[in-house]
């Protein structure tokens, strides 16, 4: 019955996807997307909450104390596509929103009477790593018992027709730094410190970080700028950014300490001032076993037990995991959906099999219904 109902709804669902895909908006500027979703929720009987200070929208339906949340991200990336910089949904957030709205339509068409409250959270600014923190600040999740999310997976992890009941994202953090000094004449290098040489020393020292080989981690310089128009001036100042990754939160803590030690050591060695700050911190995943088990059963009922794959372990990061870090009471898990996504997430020309949207909608719907049934 569920598949037949989905087939009936599929033209509407793909129209929703096409609209979202063709109208991407970058982090904290998802104004039209917020309006579109808010109106959609209202027209389908949901109580709607928006935020005067920022984008994002929450829809709520049902009554009772037991509450299930389903969260989706909204923002696109800003990247070069075929020679032009533009907003671009190359991370699948258009698909994630479509699946949550599709679940809404499926529940409505099936005339399901919810055995509690359902909150649909359309979160802004996942790509810059602080949208979840804003939802937490607004106390959106304080009354939620189970929280679910969904993310398309690249073909290297999951193929079309398969899915995983958990995504083990790693921790990520950005360190932004400044080398503060004075320029010198190219003929008088002894009168200043070459910021480019300082940057080179930082890079070399980062390569030498040693940690437990069983704990996945990486650190690399991703941006650097130094010098001006004149080629005969030795730059005394520079700006740089470091990207830190670790599969475990504990590993990230140690990595951060080592990076800070290197920056302080290099500053002392070159007798130069290095200022730095930590930005865009995202925690590693903590997947709840009960929530994972419910998703696994929903996958099995949708596409067969043989297509339930183990939790996906990925060095990629997701601000979804701020929710469990800041609100440990939450039982949370994220569905990983196979869809033959290629060449990869964040590739400007990313594509996937859109028929997978229907599988994702059914899995999410079965997950929500099973969670209500299990906890009444």
Coordinates of C-alpha atoms in Angstrom, one line a residue:
X1 CA 0.0 0.0 0.0
X2 CA 2.8 2.4 0.9
X3 CA 4.6 1.9 -2.4
X4 CA 1.4 2.4 -4.4
X5 CA 0.6 5.6 -2.5
X6 CA 4.2 6.8 -3.1
X7 CA 3.8 6.1 -6.8
X8 CA 0.7 8.2 -6.9
X9 CA 2.5 11.0 -5.1
X10 CA 5.7 10.8 -7.2
X11 CA 4.8 13.6 -9.7
X12 CA 4.3 16.0 -6.8
X13 CA 7.4 14.8 -5.1
X14 CA 9.6 15.3 -8.1
X15 CA 8.1 18.7 -8.7
X16 CA 9.2 19.6 -5.2
X17 CA 12.7 18.4 -5.8
X18 CA 12.9 20.3 -9.1
X19 CA 11.9 23.5 -7.5
X20 CA 14.4 23.2 -4.6
X21 CA 17.1 22.0 -6.9
X22 CA 16.6 25.0 -9.3
X23 CA 16.5 27.6 -6.5
X24 CA 19.5 27.0 -4.3
X25 CA 20.5 29.4 -1.6
X26 CA 23.7 29.6 0.4
X27 CA 24.1 29.4 4.2
X28 CA 22.1 31.9 6.3
X29 CA 20.5 33.3 3.0
X30 CA 17.9 30.5 2.5
X31 CA 15.1 33.2 2.6
X32 CA 13.0 31.9 -0.3
X33 CA 13.5 28.3 0.7
X34 CA 12.3 29.1 4.2
X35 CA 9.2 30.8 2.8
X36 CA 8.5 28.0 0.4
X37 CA 8.7 25.3 3.1
X38 CA 6.8 27.4 5.7
X39 CA 3.9 27.8 3.2
X40 CA 4.0 24.1 2.3
X41 CA 3.8 23.1 5.9
X42 CA 1.0 25.5 6.7
X43 CA -1.0 24.3 3.7
X44 CA -0.7 20.7 5.0
X45 CA -2.0 21.4 8.5
X46 CA 1.3 21.8 10.4
X47 CA 1.9 24.4 13.1
X48 CA 4.8 26.5 11.8
X49 CA 7.6 28.3 13.6
X50 CA 10.0 30.6 11.8
X51 CA 12.7 32.9 13.2
X52 CA 12.8 36.7 12.8
X53 CA 16.6 36.8 13.2
X54 CA 17.6 34.0 10.8
X55 CA 16.4 31.5 8.2
X56 CA 15.0 28.0 9.0
X57 CA 11.6 26.7 9.8
X58 CA 10.0 24.0 12.1
X59 CA 6.7 22.3 11.4
X60 CA 4.8 20.4 14.1
X61 CA 1.9 18.1 14.0
X62 CA 0.1 15.9 16.6
X63 CA -0.3 15.9 20.4
X64 CA 1.2 14.3 23.4
X65 CA 4.5 14.3 25.3
X66 CA 6.4 11.8 23.2
X67 CA 8.0 13.6 20.2
X68 CA 10.0 12.5 17.2
X69 CA 12.1 15.0 15.2
X70 CA 13.2 14.7 11.6
X71 CA 15.9 17.1 10.6
X72 CA 17.0 18.2 7.2
X73 CA 19.5 20.7 6.0
X74 CA 18.6 23.5 3.6
X75 CA 21.6 25.4 2.3
X76 CA 23.6 25.0 -0.9
X77 CA 27.3 25.5 -1.6
X78 CA 28.8 28.5 -3.4
X79 CA 31.1 27.1 -6.0
X80 CA 32.4 27.3 -9.5
X81 CA 30.1 25.5 -11.9
X82 CA 31.3 25.3 -15.5
X83 CA 33.3 28.5 -15.1
X84 CA 30.7 30.5 -13.2
X85 CA 30.5 30.9 -9.4
X86 CA 27.0 30.3 -8.2
X87 CA 24.8 28.7 -5.5
X88 CA 24.7 25.0 -6.2
X89 CA 23.0 22.0 -4.5
X90 CA 26.0 19.6 -4.8
X91 CA 25.6 18.1 -1.3
X92 CA 22.1 16.8 -1.7
X93 CA 20.3 19.1 0.6
X94 CA 17.6 19.6 -2.0
X95 CA 17.0 15.9 -1.9
X96 CA 17.0 15.8 1.9
X97 CA 14.3 18.5 2.1
X98 CA 12.3 16.7 -0.6
X99 CA 12.4 13.4 1.3
X100 CA 11.1 15.1 4.5
X101 CA 8.3 16.9 2.6
X102 CA 7.6 13.6 0.8
X103 CA 7.2 11.8 4.1
X104 CA 4.7 14.5 5.2
X105 CA 2.7 13.9 2.1
X106 CA 2.8 10.2 2.5
X107 CA 1.6 10.3 6.1
X108 CA -1.2 12.6 5.1
X109 CA -2.3 10.5 2.1
X110 CA -2.3 7.4 4.2
X111 CA -4.4 9.3 6.8
X112 CA -2.1 8.3 9.6
X113 CA -3.1 9.4 13.1
X114 CA 0.1 10.2 14.9
X115 CA 0.6 8.6 18.3
X116 CA 2.5 11.7 19.6
X117 CA 4.1 14.8 18.1
X118 CA 6.2 15.0 14.9
X119 CA 8.5 17.9 14.5
X120 CA 10.1 18.6 11.0
X121 CA 13.2 20.7 11.4
X122 CA 14.5 22.5 8.3
X123 CA 17.8 23.7 9.5
X124 CA 19.9 26.4 7.8
X125 CA 23.7 26.7 7.4
X126 CA 24.9 23.1 7.7
X127 CA 27.7 23.8 5.2
X128 CA 29.3 26.4 7.5
X129 CA 28.8 24.2 10.6
X130 CA 26.7 26.4 12.9
X131 CA 23.1 26.0 11.8
X132 CA 22.5 23.2 14.3
X133 CA 23.8 25.4 17.1
X134 CA 21.3 28.1 16.3
X135 CA 18.4 25.5 16.4
X136 CA 19.7 24.3 19.8
X137 CA 19.9 27.9 21.0
X138 CA 16.3 28.3 20.0
X139 CA 15.4 25.2 22.1
X140 CA 13.9 23.5 19.1
X141 CA 15.0 20.0 20.1
X142 CA 14.6 20.2 23.9
X143 CA 11.3 18.3 23.8
X144 CA 12.4 15.7 21.3
X145 CA 12.9 12.1 22.3
X146 CA 14.1 10.6 19.0
X147 CA 15.9 12.6 16.2
X148 CA 16.4 11.3 12.7
X149 CA 18.3 12.7 9.7
X150 CA 19.1 11.6 6.2
X151 CA 22.0 12.1 3.8
X152 CA 22.7 10.9 0.3
X153 CA 25.8 8.8 0.1
X154 CA 28.3 8.7 -2.8
X155 CA 28.6 5.6 -4.9
X156 CA 32.0 4.8 -3.3
X157 CA 30.0 4.1 -0.1
X158 CA 26.6 2.9 -1.1
X159 CA 25.0 1.9 -4.5
X160 CA 21.5 2.5 -5.7
X161 CA 19.0 0.3 -3.9
X162 CA 21.0 0.0 -0.6
X163 CA 20.9 2.0 2.6
X164 CA 22.6 2.2 5.9
X165 CA 21.0 2.8 9.4
X166 CA 23.8 5.0 10.5
X167 CA 26.5 7.4 9.3
X168 CA 29.6 7.6 11.4
X169 CA 30.8 11.1 10.5
X170 CA 34.1 12.3 11.8
X171 CA 34.9 15.5 13.8
X172 CA 36.1 18.5 11.9
X173 CA 37.5 21.9 12.8
X174 CA 39.0 24.9 11.1
X175 CA 41.9 26.9 12.5
X176 CA 42.3 30.4 11.1
X177 CA 45.7 32.0 11.7
X178 CA 47.6 35.3 11.1
X179 CA 51.3 35.8 11.0
X180 CA 51.9 39.4 12.1
X181 CA 55.1 41.0 11.1
X182 CA 56.8 43.8 9.0
X183 CA 57.7 43.7 5.3
X184 CA 61.3 44.0 4.3
X185 CA 63.2 44.9 1.1
X186 CA 64.1 41.9 -1.1
X187 CA 67.7 43.0 -0.9
X188 CA 67.6 43.1 3.0
X189 CA 66.1 39.8 4.2
X190 CA 68.0 40.1 7.4
X191 CA 65.7 43.1 8.4
X192 CA 62.5 41.0 8.7
X193 CA 60.9 37.6 8.9
X194 CA 59.6 36.1 5.7
X195 CA 56.0 35.1 6.5
X196 CA 56.1 32.6 3.6
X197 CA 59.0 30.8 5.2
X198 CA 57.0 30.7 8.5
X199 CA 54.1 29.2 6.6
X200 CA 56.4 26.6 5.1
X201 CA 57.7 25.7 8.5
X202 CA 54.2 25.2 9.8
X203 CA 53.3 22.9 6.9
X204 CA 56.4 20.8 7.4
X205 CA 55.8 20.5 11.2
X206 CA 52.1 19.5 10.6
X207 CA 53.3 16.6 8.4
X208 CA 55.3 15.3 11.4
X209 CA 52.3 14.9 13.7
X210 CA 52.3 11.3 15.0
X211 CA 49.3 9.7 16.7
X212 CA 47.7 6.3 17.2
X213 CA 47.7 4.7 13.8
X214 CA 44.4 3.0 14.6
X215 CA 42.7 6.5 15.0
X216 CA 42.0 8.1 11.6
X217 CA 43.0 11.8 11.5
X218 CA 44.4 14.4 9.1
X219 CA 45.5 18.1 9.2
X220 CA 46.4 20.2 6.3
X221 CA 46.7 23.8 5.2
X222 CA 43.9 24.7 2.8
X223 CA 44.3 28.4 2.3
X224 CA 47.2 30.9 2.5
X225 CA 47.8 34.4 1.4
X226 CA 50.9 36.6 1.7
X227 CA 52.5 39.5 -0.2
X228 CA 51.2 42.2 -2.3
X229 CA 51.7 43.7 -5.8
X230 CA 55.4 44.4 -5.5
X231 CA 57.7 41.4 -6.2
X232 CA 60.7 42.9 -4.4
X233 CA 59.0 43.0 -1.0
X234 CA 59.4 40.2 1.5
X235 CA 56.0 39.8 3.2
X236 CA 56.1 40.0 6.9
X237 CA 52.5 39.0 7.4
X238 CA 50.3 36.2 6.1
X239 CA 46.9 34.6 6.7
X240 CA 46.2 30.9 6.6
X241 CA 43.6 28.3 7.3
X242 CA 44.0 24.7 8.6
X243 CA 41.5 21.9 8.1
X244 CA 41.5 19.3 11.0
X245 CA 39.7 15.9 10.8
X246 CA 39.4 13.0 13.2
X247 CA 37.1 10.0 13.3
X248 CA 36.7 10.3 17.1
X249 CA 36.1 13.4 19.3
X250 CA 38.8 12.2 21.7
X251 CA 41.3 12.0 18.8
X252 CA 40.3 15.5 17.7
X253 CA 41.1 16.9 21.2
X254 CA 44.6 15.5 21.0
X255 CA 45.1 16.7 17.4
X256 CA 44.0 20.3 18.4
X257 CA 46.6 20.3 21.2
X258 CA 49.4 19.2 18.9
X259 CA 48.5 21.8 16.3
X260 CA 48.4 24.6 18.9
X261 CA 51.8 23.4 20.2
X262 CA 53.3 23.6 16.7
X263 CA 52.0 27.1 16.1
X264 CA 53.3 28.3 19.4
X265 CA 56.7 26.6 18.7
X266 CA 57.0 28.1 15.2
X267 CA 56.2 31.6 16.6
X268 CA 58.9 31.2 19.2
X269 CA 61.4 29.8 16.7
X270 CA 61.0 32.6 14.2
X271 CA 60.4 35.3 16.9
X272 CA 57.2 36.3 15.2
X273 CA 53.6 36.7 16.5
X274 CA 51.1 34.1 15.3
X275 CA 47.5 34.6 16.3
X276 CA 44.9 31.9 15.7
X277 CA 41.4 30.9 16.5
X278 CA 39.2 27.8 16.2
X279 CA 36.2 28.0 13.9
X280 CA 33.5 25.7 12.4
X281 CA 34.0 23.0 14.9
X282 CA 31.8 19.9 14.2
X283 CA 31.7 16.8 16.5
X284 CA 32.0 13.2 15.5
X285 CA 28.8 11.1 15.3
X286 CA 27.4 9.3 18.3
X287 CA 24.7 6.9 16.9
X288 CA 22.0 5.6 19.3
X289 CA 21.7 1.8 19.0
X290 CA 17.9 1.8 19.4
X291 CA 17.4 4.5 16.8
X292 CA 19.8 2.6 14.5
X293 CA 17.9 -0.6 14.9
X294 CA 14.6 1.1 14.0
X295 CA 16.0 2.5 10.8
X296 CA 17.5 -0.9 9.9
X297 CA 14.1 -2.5 10.2
X298 CA 12.5 0.2 8.1
X299 CA 15.2 -0.3 5.4
X300 CA 14.6 -4.0 5.4
X301 CA 10.8 -3.5 5.0
X302 CA 11.4 -1.1 2.1
X303 CA 14.1 -2.5 0.0
X304 CA 14.9 -5.9 1.5
X305 CA 17.1 -7.3 4.3
X306 CA 19.9 -8.0 1.9
X307 CA 20.1 -4.3 1.1
X308 CA 20.6 -3.2 4.7
X309 CA 24.3 -2.2 4.8
X310 CA 26.5 -1.6 7.9
X311 CA 26.8 2.0 9.3
X312 CA 28.9 4.1 6.9
X313 CA 32.2 5.3 8.3
X314 CA 33.2 8.6 6.6
X315 CA 35.8 11.3 7.4
X316 CA 33.2 13.9 6.2
X317 CA 31.6 16.0 8.9
X318 CA 28.0 17.0 9.7
X319 CA 26.7 19.5 12.2
X320 CA 23.8 17.1 12.9
X321 CA 25.9 15.7 15.7
X322 CA 25.9 19.0 17.6
X323 CA 22.3 17.9 18.6
X324 CA 23.5 14.8 20.5
X325 CA 26.6 16.6 21.9
X326 CA 24.6 19.4 23.4
X327 CA 21.5 17.4 24.3
X328 CA 22.8 13.9 25.4
X329 CA 19.2 12.7 26.1
X330 CA 18.5 12.5 22.4
X331 CA 18.3 9.1 20.7
X332 CA 19.6 9.9 17.2
X333 CA 20.7 8.3 14.0
X334 CA 21.0 9.4 10.4
X335 CA 19.9 7.3 7.4
X336 CA 22.5 6.9 4.7
X337 CA 20.8 6.5 1.3
X338 CA 22.4 4.8 -1.7
X339 CA 21.6 6.5 -4.9
X340 CA 24.5 6.0 -7.3
X341 CA 25.7 9.5 -6.5
X342 CA 28.7 10.5 -8.6
X343 CA 31.4 11.8 -9.0
X344 CA 31.1 12.7 -5.3
X345 CA 29.5 15.0 -2.7
X346 CA 30.5 18.7 -3.3
X347 CA 31.5 18.0 -6.9
X348 CA 30.0 20.9 -8.9
X349 CA 28.5 18.4 -11.4
X350 CA 27.2 15.9 -8.8
X351 CA 24.3 13.8 -10.0
X352 CA 22.3 10.9 -8.5
X353 CA 19.4 8.6 -9.3
X354 CA 16.4 10.6 -8.3
X355 CA 14.3 7.4 -8.0
X356 CA 16.1 6.9 -4.7
X357 CA 14.1 9.7 -3.3
X358 CA 11.1 7.4 -3.1
X359 CA 13.0 4.8 -1.2
X360 CA 14.2 7.4 1.2
X361 CA 10.7 8.7 1.8
X362 CA 9.4 5.2 2.5
X363 CA 12.3 4.4 4.9
X364 CA 11.8 7.7 6.8
X365 CA 8.0 7.1 7.0
X366 CA 8.4 3.6 8.3
X367 CA 11.0 4.8 10.8
X368 CA 8.7 7.4 12.2
X369 CA 5.7 5.1 12.4
X370 CA 7.8 2.3 14.0
X371 CA 9.2 4.7 16.6
X372 CA 5.8 5.9 17.6
X373 CA 4.5 2.4 17.8
X374 CA 7.4 1.2 19.9
X375 CA 7.1 4.0 22.4
X376 CA 3.3 4.2 23.0

